[in-house]
Amino acid sequence: GENVEQHPSTLSVQEGDSAVIKCTYSDSASNYFPWYKQELGKRPQLIIDIRSNVGEKKDQRIAVTLNKTAKHFSLHITETQPEDSAVYFCAATSYNTDKLIFGTGTRLQVFP
Amino acid sequence: AAGVIQSPRHLIKEKRETATLKCYPIPRHDTVYWYQQGPGQDPQFLISFYEKMQSDKGSIPDRFSAQQFSDYHSELNMSSLELGDSALYFCASSLRTGGSDTQYFGPGTRLTVL
Protein backbone atom coordinates (compact mmCIF):
# COMPACT_ATOMS: atom_id res chain seq x y z
CA GLY A 1 0.00 0.00 0.00
CA GLU A 2 0.88 3.67 -0.08
CA ASN A 3 3.69 4.77 2.18
CA VAL A 4 4.93 8.28 2.91
CA GLU A 5 8.35 8.87 4.42
CA GLN A 6 9.16 12.22 6.03
CA HIS A 7 12.49 13.73 7.06
CA PRO A 8 13.82 15.06 9.32
CA SER A 9 11.89 14.00 12.41
CA THR A 10 13.09 17.08 14.30
CA LEU A 11 14.38 20.40 13.01
CA SER A 12 15.71 23.32 15.02
CA VAL A 13 16.37 26.69 13.40
CA GLN A 14 17.05 30.23 14.46
CA GLU A 15 14.36 32.82 13.91
CA GLY A 16 14.69 34.25 10.42
CA ASP A 17 16.32 31.16 8.98
CA SER A 18 14.68 28.85 6.44
CA ALA A 19 13.35 25.37 7.14
CA VAL A 20 12.93 22.54 4.66
CA ILE A 21 11.00 19.32 5.24
CA LYS A 22 11.09 16.51 2.69
CA CYS A 23 8.69 13.68 1.92
CA THR A 24 8.76 10.71 -0.41
CA TYR A 25 5.71 8.72 -1.49
CA SER A 26 5.47 5.26 -2.97
CA ASP A 27 2.19 5.18 -4.92
CA SER A 28 2.63 6.58 -8.41
CA ALA A 29 -1.15 7.15 -8.53
CA SER A 30 -0.90 9.79 -5.78
CA ASN A 31 -2.11 13.11 -7.11
CA TYR A 32 -2.76 15.38 -4.12
CA PHE A 33 -0.24 16.39 -1.48
CA PRO A 34 -1.33 18.55 1.46
CA TRP A 35 0.78 19.81 4.34
CA TYR A 36 -0.65 20.18 7.82
CA LYS A 37 0.63 22.04 10.86
CA GLN A 38 -0.33 20.62 14.23
CA GLU A 39 0.25 22.25 17.59
CA LEU A 40 0.19 20.07 20.68
CA GLY A 41 -3.28 18.68 21.31
CA LYS A 42 -4.80 20.70 18.48
CA ARG A 43 -6.23 19.85 15.09
CA PRO A 44 -4.09 19.36 11.98
CA GLN A 45 -4.37 22.67 10.15
CA LEU A 46 -3.95 22.78 6.37
CA ILE A 47 -1.21 25.25 5.46
CA ILE A 48 -0.64 24.53 1.79
CA ASP A 49 -1.32 21.82 -0.77
CA ILE A 50 -0.24 20.90 -4.27
CA ARG A 51 -1.67 18.73 -7.00
CA SER A 52 0.23 16.51 -9.37
CA ASN A 53 -0.23 18.82 -12.36
CA VAL A 54 1.77 21.58 -10.65
CA GLY A 55 5.47 21.61 -9.82
CA GLU A 56 5.55 24.42 -7.29
CA LYS A 57 3.17 26.53 -5.24
CA LYS A 58 3.86 29.45 -2.96
CA ASP A 59 1.85 31.27 -0.31
CA GLN A 60 3.72 34.12 1.37
CA ARG A 61 6.51 32.50 3.45
CA ILE A 62 5.49 28.95 2.61
CA ALA A 63 6.22 27.05 -0.59
CA VAL A 64 5.85 23.46 -1.69
CA THR A 65 7.65 21.73 -4.55
CA LEU A 66 6.75 18.45 -6.21
CA ASN A 67 8.95 16.14 -8.27
CA LYS A 68 6.65 13.46 -9.68
CA THR A 69 9.44 11.55 -11.36
CA ALA A 70 11.33 11.12 -8.11
CA LYS A 71 8.11 10.95 -6.04
CA HIS A 72 9.42 13.70 -3.77
CA PHE A 73 7.70 16.75 -2.37
CA SER A 74 9.07 19.34 0.01
CA LEU A 75 7.87 22.15 2.28
CA HIS A 76 9.92 25.33 2.45
CA ILE A 77 9.35 27.92 5.16
CA THR A 78 11.31 31.16 4.86
CA GLU A 79 11.90 33.83 7.51
CA THR A 80 10.83 31.46 10.25
CA GLN A 81 9.16 32.86 13.37
CA PRO A 82 8.73 31.33 16.85
CA GLU A 83 5.02 30.83 16.11
CA ASP A 84 6.00 28.47 13.28
CA SER A 85 7.07 25.98 15.98
CA ALA A 86 4.82 22.92 15.68
CA VAL A 87 4.69 19.43 14.19
CA TYR A 88 4.36 19.43 10.41
CA PHE A 89 2.84 16.48 8.55
CA CYS A 90 3.02 15.82 4.85
CA ALA A 91 0.33 13.62 3.33
CA ALA A 92 -0.57 12.02 0.04
CA THR A 93 -3.69 10.62 -1.53
CA SER A 94 -4.86 9.48 -4.95
CA TYR A 95 -8.02 9.70 -7.03
CA ASN A 96 -9.19 6.19 -6.05
CA THR A 97 -9.12 6.54 -2.27
CA ASP A 98 -10.36 8.90 0.44
CA LYS A 99 -7.59 8.26 2.88
CA LEU A 100 -4.80 10.70 3.49
CA ILE A 101 -1.58 8.80 4.13
CA PHE A 102 0.47 10.90 6.50
CA GLY A 103 4.18 11.06 6.98
CA THR A 104 5.54 10.53 10.47
CA GLY A 105 5.80 14.24 11.18
CA THR A 106 8.57 16.79 11.70
CA ARG A 107 8.84 18.69 14.96
CA LEU A 108 10.03 22.18 14.05
CA GLN A 109 11.44 24.41 16.76
CA VAL A 110 12.21 28.03 15.96
CA PHE A 111 14.42 29.71 18.56
CA PRO A 112 14.21 33.47 19.05
CA ALA B 1 -16.01 30.82 8.62
CA ALA B 2 -17.72 27.84 10.17
CA GLY B 3 -15.51 24.88 10.92
CA VAL B 4 -15.95 21.21 11.68
CA ILE B 5 -17.53 20.64 15.08
CA GLN B 6 -16.85 17.59 17.20
CA SER B 7 -18.41 16.51 20.45
CA PRO B 8 -17.60 15.72 23.10
CA ARG B 9 -14.14 17.27 23.24
CA HIS B 10 -13.04 14.98 26.04
CA LEU B 11 -14.35 11.58 27.02
CA ILE B 12 -13.28 9.20 29.77
CA LYS B 13 -14.49 5.60 29.68
CA GLU B 14 -13.76 2.33 31.42
CA LYS B 15 -12.57 -0.79 29.59
CA ARG B 16 -15.36 -2.67 27.85
CA GLU B 17 -17.64 0.37 27.82
CA THR B 18 -19.13 2.02 24.74
CA ALA B 19 -18.47 5.49 23.37
CA THR B 20 -20.13 7.62 20.70
CA LEU B 21 -18.31 10.47 19.03
CA LYS B 22 -20.14 13.04 16.93
CA CYS B 23 -19.01 15.14 14.01
CA TYR B 24 -20.74 18.06 12.32
CA PRO B 25 -19.07 18.91 9.00
CA ILE B 26 -18.56 22.36 7.57
CA PRO B 27 -21.94 23.53 6.16
CA ARG B 28 -22.55 22.18 2.63
CA HIS B 29 -19.69 19.70 2.87
CA ASP B 30 -20.83 16.26 1.76
CA THR B 31 -17.95 14.02 2.81
CA VAL B 32 -16.83 13.10 6.29
CA TYR B 33 -13.64 11.31 7.31
CA TRP B 34 -12.58 9.83 10.66
CA TYR B 35 -8.97 9.56 11.82
CA GLN B 36 -7.35 8.19 14.97
CA GLN B 37 -4.13 9.73 16.29
CA GLY B 38 -2.19 8.04 19.07
CA PRO B 39 0.34 9.95 21.20
CA GLY B 40 3.30 11.01 19.09
CA GLN B 41 1.82 9.33 16.02
CA ASP B 42 0.49 10.53 12.69
CA PRO B 43 -3.27 10.40 12.06
CA GLN B 44 -4.53 7.04 10.81
CA PHE B 45 -7.54 6.89 8.51
CA LEU B 46 -10.50 4.91 9.85
CA ILE B 47 -13.48 5.41 7.55
CA SER B 48 -15.22 7.93 5.32
CA PHE B 49 -18.73 8.71 4.08
CA TYR B 50 -19.96 10.50 0.99
CA GLU B 51 -23.61 11.42 0.68
CA LYS B 52 -24.48 9.17 3.62
CA MET B 53 -22.85 6.09 2.09
CA GLN B 54 -19.60 4.52 3.24
CA SER B 55 -16.98 5.66 0.78
CA ASP B 56 -13.70 4.17 1.95
CA LYS B 57 -12.46 2.08 4.83
CA GLY B 58 -9.11 1.99 6.53
CA SER B 59 -7.78 0.38 9.68
CA ILE B 60 -11.03 0.53 11.63
CA PRO B 61 -11.50 -2.25 14.20
CA ASP B 62 -14.60 -4.42 13.91
CA ARG B 63 -15.62 -3.08 17.34
CA PHE B 64 -16.10 0.35 15.75
CA SER B 65 -18.91 1.40 13.45
CA ALA B 66 -19.91 4.69 11.93
CA GLN B 67 -22.59 6.30 9.85
CA GLN B 68 -23.52 9.56 8.24
CA PHE B 69 -27.00 10.93 8.72
CA SER B 70 -29.39 12.85 6.46
CA ASP B 71 -28.13 16.17 7.84
CA TYR B 72 -24.56 15.02 6.98
CA HIS B 73 -23.39 14.76 10.56
CA SER B 74 -21.57 11.58 11.41
CA GLU B 75 -21.20 9.40 14.48
CA LEU B 76 -18.42 6.98 15.36
CA ASN B 77 -19.57 4.22 17.70
CA MET B 78 -16.94 2.36 19.65
CA SER B 79 -17.76 -0.73 21.69
CA SER B 80 -15.82 -3.02 24.03
CA LEU B 81 -13.30 -0.26 24.56
CA GLU B 82 -9.69 -1.25 25.15
CA LEU B 83 -6.84 0.68 26.74
CA GLY B 84 -5.25 0.96 23.30
CA ASP B 85 -8.24 2.92 22.00
CA SER B 86 -7.07 5.92 24.02
CA ALA B 87 -6.26 8.53 21.38
CA LEU B 88 -7.33 11.72 19.69
CA TYR B 89 -10.14 11.12 17.21
CA PHE B 90 -10.43 13.64 14.43
CA CYS B 91 -13.23 14.17 12.01
CA ALA B 92 -12.57 15.99 8.75
CA SER B 93 -14.89 17.15 6.00
CA SER B 94 -14.66 18.12 2.35
CA LEU B 95 -16.89 19.22 -0.51
CA ARG B 96 -16.40 16.39 -2.97
CA THR B 97 -19.31 17.39 -5.17
CA GLY B 98 -17.51 20.66 -5.76
CA GLY B 99 -14.49 18.75 -7.01
CA SER B 100 -12.40 19.36 -3.93
CA ASP B 101 -10.67 16.66 -1.91
CA THR B 102 -9.21 19.13 0.57
CA GLN B 103 -9.90 17.80 4.06
CA TYR B 104 -10.51 20.24 6.90
CA PHE B 105 -10.10 18.82 10.38
CA GLY B 106 -12.21 19.36 13.46
CA PRO B 107 -10.78 20.03 16.93
CA GLY B 108 -10.85 16.36 17.85
CA THR B 109 -12.21 14.26 20.70
CA ARG B 110 -9.68 13.06 23.26
CA LEU B 111 -10.76 9.60 24.39
CA THR B 112 -9.20 8.15 27.52
CA VAL B 113 -9.92 4.53 28.38
CA LEU B 114 -9.15 3.54 31.96
PDB file of C-alpha atoms in Angstrom:
ATOM      1  CA  GLY A   1       0.000   0.000   0.000  1.00  0.00           C
ATOM      2  CA  GLU A   2       0.883   3.665  -0.079  1.00  0.00           C
ATOM      3  CA  ASN A   3       3.691   4.770   2.185  1.00  0.00           C
ATOM      4  CA  VAL A   4       4.933   8.284   2.905  1.00  0.00           C
ATOM      5  CA  GLU A   5       8.352   8.872   4.418  1.00  0.00           C
ATOM      6  CA  GLN A   6       9.160  12.218   6.033  1.00  0.00           C
ATOM      7  CA  HIS A   7      12.488  13.726   7.064  1.00  0.00           C
ATOM      8  CA  PRO A   8      13.822  15.055   9.321  1.00  0.00           C
ATOM      9  CA  SER A   9      11.889  14.000  12.411  1.00  0.00           C
ATOM     10  CA  THR A  10      13.086  17.082  14.297  1.00  0.00           C
ATOM     11  CA  LEU A  11      14.382  20.397  13.013  1.00  0.00           C
ATOM     12  CA  SER A  12      15.709  23.324  15.023  1.00  0.00           C
ATOM     13  CA  VAL A  13      16.373  26.689  13.398  1.00  0.00           C
ATOM     14  CA  GLN A  14      17.053  30.234  14.462  1.00  0.00           C
ATOM     15  CA  GLU A  15      14.363  32.819  13.914  1.00  0.00           C
ATOM     16  CA  GLY A  16      14.685  34.246  10.422  1.00  0.00           C
ATOM     17  CA  ASP A  17      16.324  31.157   8.977  1.00  0.00           C
ATOM     18  CA  SER A  18      14.681  28.854   6.444  1.00  0.00           C
ATOM     19  CA  ALA A  19      13.346  25.374   7.144  1.00  0.00           C
ATOM     20  CA  VAL A  20      12.926  22.542   4.659  1.00  0.00           C
ATOM     21  CA  ILE A  21      10.998  19.320   5.237  1.00  0.00           C
ATOM     22  CA  LYS A  22      11.094  16.511   2.690  1.00  0.00           C
ATOM     23  CA  CYS A  23       8.688  13.685   1.919  1.00  0.00           C
ATOM     24  CA  THR A  24       8.762  10.710  -0.407  1.00  0.00           C
ATOM     25  CA  TYR A  25       5.714   8.722  -1.487  1.00  0.00           C
ATOM     26  CA  SER A  26       5.471   5.264  -2.968  1.00  0.00           C
ATOM     27  CA  ASP A  27       2.192   5.178  -4.922  1.00  0.00           C
ATOM     28  CA  SER A  28       2.631   6.578  -8.407  1.00  0.00           C
ATOM     29  CA  ALA A  29      -1.149   7.147  -8.527  1.00  0.00           C
ATOM     30  CA  SER A  30      -0.902   9.791  -5.784  1.00  0.00           C
ATOM     31  CA  ASN A  31      -2.106  13.114  -7.112  1.00  0.00           C
ATOM     32  CA  TYR A  32      -2.760  15.375  -4.123  1.00  0.00           C
ATOM     33  CA  PHE A  33      -0.241  16.390  -1.478  1.00  0.00           C
ATOM     34  CA  PRO A  34      -1.332  18.551   1.460  1.00  0.00           C
ATOM     35  CA  TRP A  35       0.776  19.815   4.336  1.00  0.00           C
ATOM     36  CA  TYR A  36      -0.648  20.175   7.818  1.00  0.00           C
ATOM     37  CA  LYS A  37       0.635  22.037  10.856  1.00  0.00           C
ATOM     38  CA  GLN A  38      -0.331  20.616  14.230  1.00  0.00           C
ATOM     39  CA  GLU A  39       0.252  22.246  17.588  1.00  0.00           C
ATOM     40  CA  LEU A  40       0.192  20.071  20.683  1.00  0.00           C
ATOM     41  CA  GLY A  41      -3.283  18.675  21.306  1.00  0.00           C
ATOM     42  CA  LYS A  42      -4.798  20.703  18.478  1.00  0.00           C
ATOM     43  CA  ARG A  43      -6.234  19.853  15.090  1.00  0.00           C
ATOM     44  CA  PRO A  44      -4.087  19.363  11.980  1.00  0.00           C
ATOM     45  CA  GLN A  45      -4.371  22.668  10.147  1.00  0.00           C
ATOM     46  CA  LEU A  46      -3.947  22.776   6.372  1.00  0.00           C
ATOM     47  CA  ILE A  47      -1.210  25.252   5.464  1.00  0.00           C
ATOM     48  CA  ILE A  48      -0.635  24.534   1.788  1.00  0.00           C
ATOM     49  CA  ASP A  49      -1.324  21.823  -0.766  1.00  0.00           C
ATOM     50  CA  ILE A  50      -0.235  20.897  -4.268  1.00  0.00           C
ATOM     51  CA  ARG A  51      -1.666  18.733  -7.001  1.00  0.00           C
ATOM     52  CA  SER A  52       0.233  16.511  -9.375  1.00  0.00           C
ATOM     53  CA  ASN A  53      -0.233  18.818 -12.360  1.00  0.00           C
ATOM     54  CA  VAL A  54       1.767  21.576 -10.652  1.00  0.00           C
ATOM     55  CA  GLY A  55       5.470  21.607  -9.820  1.00  0.00           C
ATOM     56  CA  GLU A  56       5.547  24.425  -7.289  1.00  0.00           C
ATOM     57  CA  LYS A  57       3.167  26.526  -5.236  1.00  0.00           C
ATOM     58  CA  LYS A  58       3.864  29.452  -2.957  1.00  0.00           C
ATOM     59  CA  ASP A  59       1.849  31.267  -0.311  1.00  0.00           C
ATOM     60  CA  GLN A  60       3.715  34.119   1.372  1.00  0.00           C
ATOM     61  CA  ARG A  61       6.509  32.503   3.453  1.00  0.00           C
ATOM     62  CA  ILE A  62       5.495  28.945   2.607  1.00  0.00           C
ATOM     63  CA  ALA A  63       6.215  27.052  -0.585  1.00  0.00           C
ATOM     64  CA  VAL A  64       5.848  23.455  -1.693  1.00  0.00           C
ATOM     65  CA  THR A  65       7.652  21.728  -4.547  1.00  0.00           C
ATOM     66  CA  LEU A  66       6.751  18.448  -6.212  1.00  0.00           C
ATOM     67  CA  ASN A  67       8.949  16.142  -8.272  1.00  0.00           C
ATOM     68  CA  LYS A  68       6.650  13.459  -9.681  1.00  0.00           C
ATOM     69  CA  THR A  69       9.438  11.553 -11.358  1.00  0.00           C
ATOM     70  CA  ALA A  70      11.327  11.117  -8.113  1.00  0.00           C
ATOM     71  CA  LYS A  71       8.106  10.953  -6.038  1.00  0.00           C
ATOM     72  CA  HIS A  72       9.418  13.698  -3.769  1.00  0.00           C
ATOM     73  CA  PHE A  73       7.704  16.754  -2.371  1.00  0.00           C
ATOM     74  CA  SER A  74       9.070  19.345   0.009  1.00  0.00           C
ATOM     75  CA  LEU A  75       7.870  22.150   2.275  1.00  0.00           C
ATOM     76  CA  HIS A  76       9.920  25.335   2.447  1.00  0.00           C
ATOM     77  CA  ILE A  77       9.353  27.923   5.161  1.00  0.00           C
ATOM     78  CA  THR A  78      11.310  31.165   4.863  1.00  0.00           C
ATOM     79  CA  GLU A  79      11.904  33.829   7.512  1.00  0.00           C
ATOM     80  CA  THR A  80      10.833  31.464  10.255  1.00  0.00           C
ATOM     81  CA  GLN A  81       9.158  32.855  13.369  1.00  0.00           C
ATOM     82  CA  PRO A  82       8.731  31.330  16.848  1.00  0.00           C
ATOM     83  CA  GLU A  83       5.024  30.825  16.110  1.00  0.00           C
ATOM     84  CA  ASP A  84       6.004  28.466  13.284  1.00  0.00           C
ATOM     85  CA  SER A  85       7.072  25.977  15.979  1.00  0.00           C
ATOM     86  CA  ALA A  86       4.818  22.915  15.685  1.00  0.00           C
ATOM     87  CA  VAL A  87       4.693  19.434  14.191  1.00  0.00           C
ATOM     88  CA  TYR A  88       4.359  19.426  10.414  1.00  0.00           C
ATOM     89  CA  PHE A  89       2.840  16.480   8.550  1.00  0.00           C
ATOM     90  CA  CYS A  90       3.016  15.825   4.849  1.00  0.00           C
ATOM     91  CA  ALA A  91       0.325  13.620   3.333  1.00  0.00           C
ATOM     92  CA  ALA A  92      -0.574  12.017   0.041  1.00  0.00           C
ATOM     93  CA  THR A  93      -3.686  10.615  -1.535  1.00  0.00           C
ATOM     94  CA  SER A  94      -4.861   9.482  -4.947  1.00  0.00           C
ATOM     95  CA  TYR A  95      -8.021   9.705  -7.030  1.00  0.00           C
ATOM     96  CA  ASN A  96      -9.192   6.192  -6.046  1.00  0.00           C
ATOM     97  CA  THR A  97      -9.124   6.538  -2.268  1.00  0.00           C
ATOM     98  CA  ASP A  98     -10.361   8.897   0.442  1.00  0.00           C
ATOM     99  CA  LYS A  99      -7.589   8.260   2.884  1.00  0.00           C
ATOM    100  CA  LEU A 100      -4.804  10.700   3.489  1.00  0.00           C
ATOM    101  CA  ILE A 101      -1.583   8.802   4.126  1.00  0.00           C
ATOM    102  CA  PHE A 102       0.466  10.897   6.500  1.00  0.00           C
ATOM    103  CA  GLY A 103       4.180  11.060   6.976  1.00  0.00           C
ATOM    104  CA  THR A 104       5.544  10.525  10.466  1.00  0.00           C
ATOM    105  CA  GLY A 105       5.805  14.244  11.177  1.00  0.00           C
ATOM    106  CA  THR A 106       8.572  16.792  11.704  1.00  0.00           C
ATOM    107  CA  ARG A 107       8.844  18.685  14.963  1.00  0.00           C
ATOM    108  CA  LEU A 108      10.028  22.176  14.047  1.00  0.00           C
ATOM    109  CA  GLN A 109      11.439  24.410  16.755  1.00  0.00           C
ATOM    110  CA  VAL A 110      12.213  28.028  15.960  1.00  0.00           C
ATOM    111  CA  PHE A 111      14.419  29.706  18.559  1.00  0.00           C
ATOM    112  CA  PRO A 112      14.208  33.475  19.049  1.00  0.00           C
TER     113      PRO A 112
ATOM    114  CA  ALA B   1     -16.007  30.816   8.616  1.00  0.00           C
ATOM    115  CA  ALA B   2     -17.724  27.837  10.174  1.00  0.00           C
ATOM    116  CA  GLY B   3     -15.509  24.876  10.923  1.00  0.00           C
ATOM    117  CA  VAL B   4     -15.951  21.206  11.677  1.00  0.00           C
ATOM    118  CA  ILE B   5     -17.530  20.639  15.078  1.00  0.00           C
ATOM    119  CA  GLN B   6     -16.852  17.588  17.200  1.00  0.00           C
ATOM    120  CA  SER B   7     -18.415  16.513  20.448  1.00  0.00           C
ATOM    121  CA  PRO B   8     -17.600  15.725  23.102  1.00  0.00           C
ATOM    122  CA  ARG B   9     -14.141  17.273  23.237  1.00  0.00           C
ATOM    123  CA  HIS B  10     -13.039  14.976  26.043  1.00  0.00           C
ATOM    124  CA  LEU B  11     -14.351  11.576  27.024  1.00  0.00           C
ATOM    125  CA  ILE B  12     -13.277   9.197  29.766  1.00  0.00           C
ATOM    126  CA  LYS B  13     -14.492   5.599  29.680  1.00  0.00           C
ATOM    127  CA  GLU B  14     -13.759   2.329  31.417  1.00  0.00           C
ATOM    128  CA  LYS B  15     -12.574  -0.791  29.585  1.00  0.00           C
ATOM    129  CA  ARG B  16     -15.363  -2.674  27.854  1.00  0.00           C
ATOM    130  CA  GLU B  17     -17.636   0.370  27.824  1.00  0.00           C
ATOM    131  CA  THR B  18     -19.134   2.018  24.743  1.00  0.00           C
ATOM    132  CA  ALA B  19     -18.471   5.492  23.373  1.00  0.00           C
ATOM    133  CA  THR B  20     -20.132   7.617  20.696  1.00  0.00           C
ATOM    134  CA  LEU B  21     -18.309  10.470  19.027  1.00  0.00           C
ATOM    135  CA  LYS B  22     -20.144  13.042  16.934  1.00  0.00           C
ATOM    136  CA  CYS B  23     -19.014  15.143  14.009  1.00  0.00           C
ATOM    137  CA  TYR B  24     -20.742  18.061  12.317  1.00  0.00           C
ATOM    138  CA  PRO B  25     -19.070  18.911   8.996  1.00  0.00           C
ATOM    139  CA  ILE B  26     -18.560  22.363   7.568  1.00  0.00           C
ATOM    140  CA  PRO B  27     -21.937  23.527   6.159  1.00  0.00           C
ATOM    141  CA  ARG B  28     -22.553  22.183   2.625  1.00  0.00           C
ATOM    142  CA  HIS B  29     -19.687  19.701   2.873  1.00  0.00           C
ATOM    143  CA  ASP B  30     -20.833  16.264   1.761  1.00  0.00           C
ATOM    144  CA  THR B  31     -17.946  14.024   2.805  1.00  0.00           C
ATOM    145  CA  VAL B  32     -16.830  13.100   6.293  1.00  0.00           C
ATOM    146  CA  TYR B  33     -13.637  11.306   7.313  1.00  0.00           C
ATOM    147  CA  TRP B  34     -12.582   9.833  10.661  1.00  0.00           C
ATOM    148  CA  TYR B  35      -8.973   9.562  11.821  1.00  0.00           C
ATOM    149  CA  GLN B  36      -7.348   8.192  14.966  1.00  0.00           C
ATOM    150  CA  GLN B  37      -4.134   9.732  16.290  1.00  0.00           C
ATOM    151  CA  GLY B  38      -2.188   8.040  19.067  1.00  0.00           C
ATOM    152  CA  PRO B  39       0.345   9.949  21.205  1.00  0.00           C
ATOM    153  CA  GLY B  40       3.302  11.007  19.086  1.00  0.00           C
ATOM    154  CA  GLN B  41       1.822   9.335  16.021  1.00  0.00           C
ATOM    155  CA  ASP B  42       0.485  10.526  12.692  1.00  0.00           C
ATOM    156  CA  PRO B  43      -3.269  10.400  12.060  1.00  0.00           C
ATOM    157  CA  GLN B  44      -4.529   7.039  10.810  1.00  0.00           C
ATOM    158  CA  PHE B  45      -7.541   6.888   8.507  1.00  0.00           C
ATOM    159  CA  LEU B  46     -10.498   4.913   9.853  1.00  0.00           C
ATOM    160  CA  ILE B  47     -13.480   5.407   7.555  1.00  0.00           C
ATOM    161  CA  SER B  48     -15.223   7.931   5.322  1.00  0.00           C
ATOM    162  CA  PHE B  49     -18.726   8.705   4.083  1.00  0.00           C
ATOM    163  CA  TYR B  50     -19.957  10.502   0.990  1.00  0.00           C
ATOM    164  CA  GLU B  51     -23.608  11.425   0.681  1.00  0.00           C
ATOM    165  CA  LYS B  52     -24.475   9.171   3.617  1.00  0.00           C
ATOM    166  CA  MET B  53     -22.850   6.091   2.091  1.00  0.00           C
ATOM    167  CA  GLN B  54     -19.599   4.522   3.238  1.00  0.00           C
ATOM    168  CA  SER B  55     -16.976   5.663   0.777  1.00  0.00           C
ATOM    169  CA  ASP B  56     -13.697   4.171   1.946  1.00  0.00           C
ATOM    170  CA  LYS B  57     -12.457   2.083   4.830  1.00  0.00           C
ATOM    171  CA  GLY B  58      -9.108   1.990   6.533  1.00  0.00           C
ATOM    172  CA  SER B  59      -7.780   0.377   9.679  1.00  0.00           C
ATOM    173  CA  ILE B  60     -11.027   0.534  11.631  1.00  0.00           C
ATOM    174  CA  PRO B  61     -11.497  -2.255  14.203  1.00  0.00           C
ATOM    175  CA  ASP B  62     -14.604  -4.424  13.914  1.00  0.00           C
ATOM    176  CA  ARG B  63     -15.625  -3.075  17.337  1.00  0.00           C
ATOM    177  CA  PHE B  64     -16.095   0.346  15.750  1.00  0.00           C
ATOM    178  CA  SER B  65     -18.905   1.395  13.452  1.00  0.00           C
ATOM    179  CA  ALA B  66     -19.906   4.686  11.934  1.00  0.00           C
ATOM    180  CA  GLN B  67     -22.591   6.298   9.854  1.00  0.00           C
ATOM    181  CA  GLN B  68     -23.521   9.563   8.236  1.00  0.00           C
ATOM    182  CA  PHE B  69     -27.004  10.925   8.720  1.00  0.00           C
ATOM    183  CA  SER B  70     -29.386  12.848   6.462  1.00  0.00           C
ATOM    184  CA  ASP B  71     -28.127  16.170   7.844  1.00  0.00           C
ATOM    185  CA  TYR B  72     -24.563  15.016   6.977  1.00  0.00           C
ATOM    186  CA  HIS B  73     -23.389  14.763  10.557  1.00  0.00           C
ATOM    187  CA  SER B  74     -21.574  11.576  11.405  1.00  0.00           C
ATOM    188  CA  GLU B  75     -21.203   9.405  14.481  1.00  0.00           C
ATOM    189  CA  LEU B  76     -18.416   6.980  15.360  1.00  0.00           C
ATOM    190  CA  ASN B  77     -19.574   4.224  17.701  1.00  0.00           C
ATOM    191  CA  MET B  78     -16.935   2.364  19.649  1.00  0.00           C
ATOM    192  CA  SER B  79     -17.764  -0.727  21.689  1.00  0.00           C
ATOM    193  CA  SER B  80     -15.823  -3.019  24.032  1.00  0.00           C
ATOM    194  CA  LEU B  81     -13.299  -0.258  24.564  1.00  0.00           C
ATOM    195  CA  GLU B  82      -9.689  -1.251  25.145  1.00  0.00           C
ATOM    196  CA  LEU B  83      -6.835   0.675  26.740  1.00  0.00           C
ATOM    197  CA  GLY B  84      -5.248   0.959  23.301  1.00  0.00           C
ATOM    198  CA  ASP B  85      -8.240   2.919  22.004  1.00  0.00           C
ATOM    199  CA  SER B  86      -7.074   5.924  24.022  1.00  0.00           C
ATOM    200  CA  ALA B  87      -6.259   8.527  21.377  1.00  0.00           C
ATOM    201  CA  LEU B  88      -7.332  11.721  19.685  1.00  0.00           C
ATOM    202  CA  TYR B  89     -10.136  11.117  17.209  1.00  0.00           C
ATOM    203  CA  PHE B  90     -10.431  13.643  14.429  1.00  0.00           C
ATOM    204  CA  CYS B  91     -13.228  14.168  12.010  1.00  0.00           C
ATOM    205  CA  ALA B  92     -12.570  15.988   8.754  1.00  0.00           C
ATOM    206  CA  SER B  93     -14.894  17.146   6.000  1.00  0.00           C
ATOM    207  CA  SER B  94     -14.665  18.116   2.348  1.00  0.00           C
ATOM    208  CA  LEU B  95     -16.891  19.221  -0.509  1.00  0.00           C
ATOM    209  CA  ARG B  96     -16.400  16.390  -2.968  1.00  0.00           C
ATOM    210  CA  THR B  97     -19.313  17.389  -5.172  1.00  0.00           C
ATOM    211  CA  GLY B  98     -17.511  20.659  -5.761  1.00  0.00           C
ATOM    212  CA  GLY B  99     -14.494  18.752  -7.013  1.00  0.00           C
ATOM    213  CA  SER B 100     -12.395  19.358  -3.932  1.00  0.00           C
ATOM    214  CA  ASP B 101     -10.673  16.665  -1.907  1.00  0.00           C
ATOM    215  CA  THR B 102      -9.213  19.132   0.569  1.00  0.00           C
ATOM    216  CA  GLN B 103      -9.898  17.804   4.057  1.00  0.00           C
ATOM    217  CA  TYR B 104     -10.507  20.239   6.898  1.00  0.00           C
ATOM    218  CA  PHE B 105     -10.104  18.820  10.377  1.00  0.00           C
ATOM    219  CA  GLY B 106     -12.215  19.364  13.459  1.00  0.00           C
ATOM    220  CA  PRO B 107     -10.780  20.031  16.929  1.00  0.00           C
ATOM    221  CA  GLY B 108     -10.851  16.362  17.850  1.00  0.00           C
ATOM    222  CA  THR B 109     -12.206  14.257  20.701  1.00  0.00           C
ATOM    223  CA  ARG B 110      -9.685  13.061  23.257  1.00  0.00           C
ATOM    224  CA  LEU B 111     -10.759   9.597  24.393  1.00  0.00           C
ATOM    225  CA  THR B 112      -9.198   8.151  27.515  1.00  0.00           C
ATOM    226  CA  VAL B 113      -9.921   4.528  28.378  1.00  0.00           C
ATOM    227  CA  LEU B 114      -9.146   3.542  31.960  1.00  0.00           C
TER     228      LEU B 114
END
